[in-house]
Amino acid sequence: MALKDTIQSLMTQVEGLKATNAEEVEAMRIKYLSKKGEITALFNEFRSVPAEEKRELGQLLNHLRQTAETRINDLREQISDQMVNVQKENDLTRTPDPIVLGTRHPLSLVREEIEEIFSRIGFTIAQGPEVEDDKHVYGMLNFAPEHPARDMQDTFFIEKEAGVQKPTDVLLRSHTSSVQTRVMTSQKPPIRVLCPGRVYRNEAISARAHCFFHQVEGLYIDKNVSFADLREALLYFSKEMFGPETKIRLRPSYFPFTEPSAEMDISCNICGGTGCSFCKGTGWVEILGCGMVDPNVLEACGIDSKEYSGYAFGMGVERITNLKYRVKDLRLFSENDVRFLKQFESC
Ligand code: PHE
């Protein structure tokens, strides 16, 4: 056979090479590329080719050798990869593949930060049930039956007798103040607790409202607790949470369970108080409700209101998270979209 034809027929063979194990690959290398291999032999033959054919045949021959080398190397790699996989599957003591970790939920990050700040000034965590009764959510907190204040915090009833609300009606708590009533009835002052948890409201779902959200409420009861103590604790919290330059202001408000009551704003942490679209040009954003615990609440929980006084406050974790991370739509917090959650990986 002429050299050119031999090259071509070897090329077809080489291109179609297949192997199932390392020995077969080695046998191929010996067959084609070793000192006595078929391709090597063609290079010897090439020496006696007439000068005018050398250029063309030389190119073909080099191309054949390169193709064979690449093909055989590829097969060797494929087989060694397969071997590693087989070994991995059979080796029960192998190092496991790393587990892909999720990320902390932004609401958990912010809740923990709030807890951590208040723990530095002596608050401990108290928890209670989400499925509550009327007594702990409204009754002991000075909401009279049928009082319009109940409309501000309408919730979902699980069992309700027709007509007037009964202390035994079963419902989803509308605030974690219910935990405070449980703490006050089971512990003696001084009491200094933080009540984090999920709460429910009968609200239409939108970018700005949801039928459930998260709160952290605080309660401090002792002898001689004053409004100045409340203000100082909240100022400390605000500076720790939003930065040392943060200012607060307290505006009179109404809650059935506190007297006097206030709403607290912080200086807008986006514009620094000069006015922007986030704070609607006012320089202030509202973050929580607070006040001095109403004596009626203390008495309803078995605490002598002549001896003790206290303050309480409550904030929405979603609201604080919005301020910290600018989340525009509340619904993102509960959709479990990993593209949203992954953005908090480094927080
Ligand atoms: N419980 C109130 C709410 O859910 C918040 C609050 C708590 C206000 C304590 C005053 C004192 O809106």
Short mmCIF file of C-alpha atoms and ligand atoms in Angstrom, two decimals:
data_model
loop_
_atom_site.label_atom_id
_atom_site.label_comp_id
_atom_site.label_asym_id
_atom_site.label_seq_id
_atom_site.Cartn_x
_atom_site.Cartn_y
_atom_site.Cartn_z
CA MET A 1 0.00 0.00 0.00
CA ALA A 2 1.24 3.45 -0.78
CA LEU A 3 2.27 5.50 2.27
CA LYS A 4 -0.55 7.99 1.72
CA ASP A 5 -3.20 5.23 1.80
CA THR A 6 -1.70 3.69 4.91
CA ILE A 7 -1.80 7.06 6.65
CA GLN A 8 -5.44 7.47 5.70
CA SER A 9 -6.49 4.04 6.86
CA LEU A 10 -4.65 4.50 10.20
CA MET A 11 -6.37 7.89 10.59
CA THR A 12 -9.79 6.22 10.30
CA GLN A 13 -8.77 3.62 12.91
CA VAL A 14 -7.38 6.22 15.30
CA GLU A 15 -10.47 8.42 15.10
CA GLY A 16 -12.70 5.52 16.01
CA LEU A 17 -10.64 4.29 18.97
CA LYS A 18 -12.64 3.20 22.05
CA ALA A 19 -11.52 1.74 25.36
CA THR A 20 -13.13 0.46 28.54
CA ASN A 21 -10.09 0.28 30.79
CA ALA A 22 -6.55 1.59 31.27
CA GLU A 23 -4.92 -1.59 29.88
CA GLU A 24 -6.72 -1.17 26.57
CA VAL A 25 -5.53 2.44 26.34
CA GLU A 26 -1.94 1.39 27.04
CA ALA A 27 -2.17 -1.34 24.39
CA MET A 28 -3.28 1.31 21.89
CA ARG A 29 -0.36 3.55 22.77
CA ILE A 30 2.03 0.63 22.18
CA LYS A 31 0.29 -0.36 18.94
CA TYR A 32 0.47 3.09 17.37
CA LEU A 33 2.96 5.32 19.14
CA SER A 34 5.68 3.21 20.82
CA LYS A 35 9.12 2.75 19.24
CA LYS A 36 7.82 -0.22 17.34
CA GLY A 37 4.36 1.25 16.84
CA GLU A 38 2.62 1.47 13.47
CA ILE A 39 2.73 5.25 13.25
CA THR A 40 6.38 5.37 14.32
CA ALA A 41 7.13 2.83 11.58
CA LEU A 42 5.63 5.19 9.00
CA PHE A 43 8.13 7.87 9.99
CA ASN A 44 10.93 5.39 9.10
CA GLU A 45 9.29 4.70 5.79
CA PHE A 46 8.95 8.46 5.23
CA ARG A 47 12.74 8.81 4.99
CA SER A 48 12.76 7.05 1.64
CA VAL A 49 9.89 9.09 0.13
CA PRO A 50 10.91 11.11 -2.96
CA ALA A 51 11.71 14.75 -2.19
CA GLU A 52 8.70 16.21 -4.07
CA GLU A 53 6.23 14.18 -1.94
CA LYS A 54 7.89 14.92 1.40
CA ARG A 55 6.01 18.13 2.12
CA GLU A 56 2.48 16.74 1.67
CA LEU A 57 3.16 13.38 3.29
CA GLY A 58 5.10 14.96 6.16
CA GLN A 59 2.09 17.12 7.02
CA LEU A 60 -0.32 14.17 6.83
CA LEU A 61 1.94 12.07 9.01
CA ASN A 62 2.35 14.74 11.69
CA HIS A 63 -1.40 15.27 11.73
CA LEU A 64 -1.94 11.54 12.18
CA ARG A 65 0.50 11.36 15.09
CA GLN A 66 -1.12 14.37 16.82
CA THR A 67 -4.60 12.95 16.35
CA ALA A 68 -3.50 9.61 17.81
CA GLU A 69 -1.82 11.28 20.80
CA THR A 70 -4.84 13.46 21.57
CA ARG A 71 -7.29 10.61 21.16
CA ILE A 72 -5.32 8.25 23.39
CA ASN A 73 -4.79 10.93 26.06
CA ASP A 74 -8.51 11.77 26.04
CA LEU A 75 -9.40 8.10 26.48
CA ARG A 76 -6.90 7.81 29.34
CA GLU A 77 -8.48 10.80 31.13
CA GLN A 78 -12.01 9.55 30.61
CA ILE A 79 -11.14 6.20 32.09
CA SER A 80 -9.31 7.65 35.06
CA ASP A 81 -12.33 9.92 35.81
CA GLN A 82 -14.61 6.89 35.67
CA MET A 83 -12.27 5.04 38.03
CA VAL A 84 -12.33 7.89 40.55
CA ASN A 85 -16.12 7.90 40.52
CA VAL A 86 -16.32 4.16 41.00
CA GLN A 87 -13.80 4.32 43.82
CA LYS A 88 -15.73 7.16 45.40
CA GLU A 89 -18.98 5.22 45.33
CA ASN A 90 -17.37 2.13 46.81
CA ASP A 91 -15.41 3.93 49.51
CA LEU A 92 -17.74 4.37 52.46
CA THR A 93 -15.09 6.26 54.42
CA ARG A 94 -14.53 8.90 51.76
CA THR A 95 -14.79 12.60 52.60
CA PRO A 96 -18.40 13.54 51.88
CA ASP A 97 -19.32 16.03 49.19
CA PRO A 98 -19.83 19.41 50.85
CA ILE A 99 -23.42 20.16 51.81
CA VAL A 100 -24.62 23.36 50.16
CA LEU A 101 -25.56 25.64 53.01
CA GLY A 102 -28.50 28.01 52.84
CA THR A 103 -28.37 31.54 54.18
CA ARG A 104 -29.82 33.17 57.28
CA HIS A 105 -33.20 34.76 56.63
CA PRO A 106 -32.97 38.56 56.83
CA LEU A 107 -35.76 38.66 59.43
CA SER A 108 -33.82 36.21 61.63
CA LEU A 109 -30.65 38.29 61.24
CA VAL A 110 -32.43 41.47 62.29
CA ARG A 111 -34.41 39.81 65.10
CA GLU A 112 -31.18 38.42 66.54
CA GLU A 113 -29.51 41.80 66.30
CA ILE A 114 -32.41 43.42 68.20
CA GLU A 115 -32.26 40.66 70.84
CA GLU A 116 -28.52 41.03 71.15
CA ILE A 117 -28.68 44.80 71.69
CA PHE A 118 -31.34 44.54 74.40
CA SER A 119 -29.57 41.61 76.06
CA ARG A 120 -26.67 44.00 76.73
CA ILE A 121 -28.96 46.07 78.97
CA GLY A 122 -30.37 43.14 80.90
CA PHE A 123 -33.31 41.88 78.83
CA THR A 124 -33.92 38.13 78.55
CA ILE A 125 -36.07 36.35 75.98
CA ALA A 126 -39.61 35.17 76.76
CA GLN A 127 -41.76 33.18 74.38
CA GLY A 128 -45.39 32.19 74.24
CA PRO A 129 -47.99 30.55 72.00
CA GLU A 130 -49.10 31.94 68.64
CA VAL A 131 -52.55 30.40 69.11
CA GLU A 132 -53.86 32.39 72.04
CA ASP A 133 -57.05 33.30 73.83
CA ASP A 134 -58.90 36.59 73.98
CA LYS A 135 -57.95 37.11 77.62
CA HIS A 136 -54.17 37.19 77.03
CA VAL A 137 -54.24 39.11 73.74
CA TYR A 138 -56.90 41.71 74.60
CA GLY A 139 -58.69 41.31 77.94
CA MET A 140 -55.77 41.58 80.38
CA LEU A 141 -54.26 44.30 78.22
CA ASN A 142 -57.15 46.64 78.93
CA PHE A 143 -59.03 46.24 75.64
CA ALA A 144 -62.68 46.44 76.71
CA PRO A 145 -64.99 44.04 74.83
CA GLU A 146 -66.34 45.83 71.73
CA HIS A 147 -63.83 48.68 72.15
CA PRO A 148 -62.81 50.17 68.78
CA ALA A 149 -59.12 49.59 69.69
CA ARG A 150 -59.76 45.96 68.84
CA ASP A 151 -60.37 46.96 65.22
CA MET A 152 -56.81 48.31 65.02
CA GLN A 153 -55.62 44.81 65.79
CA ASP A 154 -58.26 42.56 64.24
CA THR A 155 -57.05 38.97 63.87
CA PHE A 156 -58.15 35.46 62.88
CA PHE A 157 -60.45 33.60 65.22
CA ILE A 158 -60.25 29.86 65.53
CA GLU A 159 -63.15 29.44 67.91
CA LYS A 160 -65.47 32.29 68.64
CA GLU A 161 -68.86 32.43 70.22
CA ALA A 162 -71.38 34.53 68.34
CA GLY A 163 -71.85 38.10 69.58
CA VAL A 164 -69.64 39.70 72.19
CA GLN A 165 -66.01 38.52 72.49
CA LYS A 166 -65.44 36.04 75.30
CA PRO A 167 -62.18 35.68 77.29
CA THR A 168 -62.03 32.08 76.11
CA ASP A 169 -62.26 32.80 72.37
CA VAL A 170 -59.33 31.10 70.61
CA LEU A 171 -57.44 33.28 68.14
CA LEU A 172 -54.07 33.95 66.54
CA ARG A 173 -52.21 36.55 68.59
CA SER A 174 -52.15 40.02 67.03
CA HIS A 175 -49.10 41.11 69.04
CA THR A 176 -46.56 39.51 71.35
CA SER A 177 -47.87 41.63 74.25
CA SER A 178 -49.76 38.41 75.02
CA VAL A 179 -46.43 36.92 76.10
CA GLN A 180 -45.99 39.86 78.45
CA THR A 181 -49.31 39.09 80.17
CA ARG A 182 -48.15 35.50 80.59
CA VAL A 183 -44.82 36.60 82.07
CA MET A 184 -46.47 39.10 84.43
CA THR A 185 -48.88 36.49 85.78
CA SER A 186 -46.17 33.89 86.30
CA GLN A 187 -43.18 35.94 87.54
CA LYS A 188 -42.63 38.48 90.27
CA PRO A 189 -41.04 41.88 89.47
CA PRO A 190 -38.43 42.97 88.63
CA ILE A 191 -39.24 41.76 85.12
CA ARG A 192 -37.15 42.65 82.09
CA VAL A 193 -38.14 40.59 79.06
CA LEU A 194 -38.03 40.74 75.31
CA CYS A 195 -40.80 38.93 73.43
CA PRO A 196 -39.95 38.10 69.82
CA GLY A 197 -42.33 36.18 67.60
CA ARG A 198 -44.79 35.91 64.75
CA VAL A 199 -48.09 37.74 64.95
CA TYR A 200 -51.22 37.81 62.80
CA ARG A 201 -53.58 40.53 61.61
CA ASN A 202 -56.69 40.50 59.50
CA GLU A 203 -55.18 42.62 56.72
CA ALA A 204 -55.34 42.40 52.93
CA ILE A 205 -51.93 41.32 51.61
CA SER A 206 -50.02 44.00 49.70
CA ALA A 207 -46.45 45.30 49.35
CA ARG A 208 -46.93 47.20 52.64
CA ALA A 209 -49.16 44.90 54.74
CA HIS A 210 -49.42 41.19 55.38
CA CYS A 211 -51.66 38.90 57.38
CA PHE A 212 -48.66 37.88 59.43
CA PHE A 213 -45.45 39.59 60.44
CA HIS A 214 -42.88 39.52 63.23
CA GLN A 215 -42.50 41.60 66.33
CA VAL A 216 -40.09 42.16 69.15
CA GLU A 217 -41.76 43.65 72.20
CA GLY A 218 -40.08 44.61 75.45
CA LEU A 219 -41.34 44.95 79.03
CA TYR A 220 -39.60 46.30 82.11
CA ILE A 221 -41.34 46.34 85.50
CA ASP A 222 -39.70 47.39 88.74
CA LYS A 223 -40.00 50.00 91.49
CA ASN A 224 -39.73 53.60 90.21
CA VAL A 225 -39.49 52.83 86.49
CA SER A 226 -40.06 56.13 84.68
CA PHE A 227 -40.68 57.41 81.18
CA ALA A 228 -37.09 58.70 81.21
CA ASP A 229 -35.88 55.08 81.59
CA LEU A 230 -37.98 54.10 78.59
CA ARG A 231 -36.58 56.94 76.51
CA GLU A 232 -33.01 56.13 77.47
CA ALA A 233 -33.37 52.42 76.61
CA LEU A 234 -34.91 53.23 73.22
CA LEU A 235 -32.26 55.83 72.42
CA TYR A 236 -29.56 53.28 73.26
CA PHE A 237 -31.23 50.70 71.01
CA SER A 238 -31.63 53.14 68.11
CA LYS A 239 -28.00 54.25 68.17
CA GLU A 240 -26.76 50.66 68.37
CA MET A 241 -29.05 49.53 65.57
CA PHE A 242 -28.84 52.47 63.15
CA GLY A 243 -25.60 54.22 64.07
CA PRO A 244 -24.36 56.64 66.77
CA GLU A 245 -25.64 59.75 64.98
CA THR A 246 -29.27 58.51 65.15
CA LYS A 247 -31.79 60.77 66.91
CA ILE A 248 -35.19 59.76 68.25
CA ARG A 249 -38.45 61.61 68.83
CA LEU A 250 -41.51 60.49 70.75
CA ARG A 251 -44.98 61.53 69.61
CA PRO A 252 -48.07 61.08 71.82
CA SER A 253 -50.23 58.15 70.76
CA TYR A 254 -52.79 55.71 72.07
CA PHE A 255 -52.62 52.06 73.09
CA PRO A 256 -55.10 50.53 75.55
CA PHE A 257 -52.30 48.93 77.58
CA THR A 258 -49.99 51.93 78.07
CA GLU A 259 -50.57 55.37 79.59
CA PRO A 260 -49.05 57.65 78.48
CA SER A 261 -48.40 56.09 75.08
CA ALA A 262 -46.07 57.23 72.34
CA GLU A 263 -44.92 56.42 68.87
CA MET A 264 -41.21 56.62 68.28
CA ASP A 265 -39.51 57.95 65.14
CA ILE A 266 -35.83 57.80 64.34
CA SER A 267 -34.02 60.36 62.21
CA CYS A 268 -34.18 58.95 58.67
CA ASN A 269 -31.13 56.73 58.28
CA ILE A 270 -31.21 57.15 54.51
CA CYS A 271 -30.94 60.95 54.22
CA GLY A 272 -29.64 61.56 57.75
CA GLY A 273 -32.67 63.70 58.58
CA THR A 274 -32.54 66.24 55.76
CA GLY A 275 -35.61 64.79 54.01
CA CYS A 276 -35.87 62.27 51.17
CA SER A 277 -38.50 60.20 49.38
CA PHE A 278 -38.16 57.37 51.93
CA CYS A 279 -39.11 59.63 54.87
CA LYS A 280 -41.50 61.61 52.64
CA GLY A 281 -39.42 64.72 53.13
CA THR A 282 -39.94 64.78 56.93
CA GLY A 283 -36.49 63.52 57.99
CA TRP A 284 -38.16 61.05 60.41
CA VAL A 285 -39.37 57.44 60.14
CA GLU A 286 -41.66 55.72 62.60
CA ILE A 287 -40.31 52.49 64.06
CA LEU A 288 -42.20 51.51 67.19
CA GLY A 289 -44.96 52.03 69.73
CA CYS A 290 -44.27 52.37 73.46
CA GLY A 291 -45.47 53.73 76.78
CA MET A 292 -45.79 53.25 80.51
CA VAL A 293 -47.70 50.08 81.37
CA ASP A 294 -51.27 51.04 82.30
CA PRO A 295 -51.96 50.37 86.03
CA ASN A 296 -55.08 48.42 84.94
CA VAL A 297 -52.79 45.97 83.11
CA LEU A 298 -50.52 45.54 86.13
CA GLU A 299 -53.53 44.89 88.38
CA ALA A 300 -55.11 42.47 85.88
CA CYS A 301 -51.85 40.51 86.00
CA GLY A 302 -51.67 40.51 89.79
CA ILE A 303 -48.97 43.19 90.19
CA ASP A 304 -49.50 45.98 92.72
CA SER A 305 -49.58 49.16 90.64
CA LYS A 306 -48.88 51.32 93.72
CA GLU A 307 -45.60 49.56 94.32
CA TYR A 308 -44.49 48.90 90.77
CA SER A 309 -44.42 50.71 87.46
CA GLY A 310 -43.10 49.68 84.09
CA TYR A 311 -42.60 50.49 80.47
CA ALA A 312 -43.32 48.51 77.31
CA PHE A 313 -42.48 48.88 73.67
CA GLY A 314 -43.13 46.93 70.48
CA MET A 315 -41.62 47.00 67.03
CA GLY A 316 -42.13 45.17 63.73
CA VAL A 317 -39.07 43.22 62.60
CA GLU A 318 -40.06 43.67 58.92
CA ARG A 319 -40.10 47.44 59.39
CA ILE A 320 -36.61 47.49 60.96
CA THR A 321 -35.35 45.15 58.21
CA ASN A 322 -36.77 47.48 55.54
CA LEU A 323 -34.90 50.36 57.09
CA LYS A 324 -31.64 48.41 57.29
CA TYR A 325 -31.76 46.66 53.93
CA ARG A 326 -34.32 48.66 51.87
CA VAL A 327 -36.65 45.79 51.02
CA LYS A 328 -39.48 47.47 49.10
CA ASP A 329 -42.04 44.66 49.11
CA LEU A 330 -43.01 42.93 52.35
CA ARG A 331 -44.14 39.81 50.48
CA LEU A 332 -40.52 39.00 49.53
CA PHE A 333 -39.89 37.96 53.13
CA SER A 334 -42.23 34.99 52.92
CA GLU A 335 -41.88 33.88 49.29
CA ASN A 336 -38.69 31.88 49.92
CA ASP A 337 -37.16 32.97 46.61
CA VAL A 338 -33.50 31.97 46.85
CA ARG A 339 -32.50 34.85 44.59
CA PHE A 340 -33.79 37.22 47.27
CA LEU A 341 -32.41 35.24 50.21
CA LYS A 342 -28.94 34.82 48.68
CA GLN A 343 -28.46 38.58 48.80
CA PHE A 344 -28.10 38.31 52.58
CA GLU A 345 -25.30 35.73 52.37
CA SER A 346 -22.61 38.06 53.66
CA CYS A 347 -24.76 39.86 56.26
N1 PHE B 1 -48.52 45.85 70.94
C1 PHE B 1 -48.42 47.04 70.15
C2 PHE B 1 -48.73 46.67 68.69
O1 PHE B 1 -48.71 45.55 68.32
C3 PHE B 1 -47.05 47.66 70.22
C4 PHE B 1 -46.76 48.22 71.58
C5 PHE B 1 -46.19 47.44 72.55
C6 PHE B 1 -47.12 49.53 71.88
C7 PHE B 1 -45.93 47.93 73.80
C8 PHE B 1 -46.87 50.03 73.14
C9 PHE B 1 -46.27 49.25 74.08
O2 PHE B 1 -49.02 47.55 67.93
#
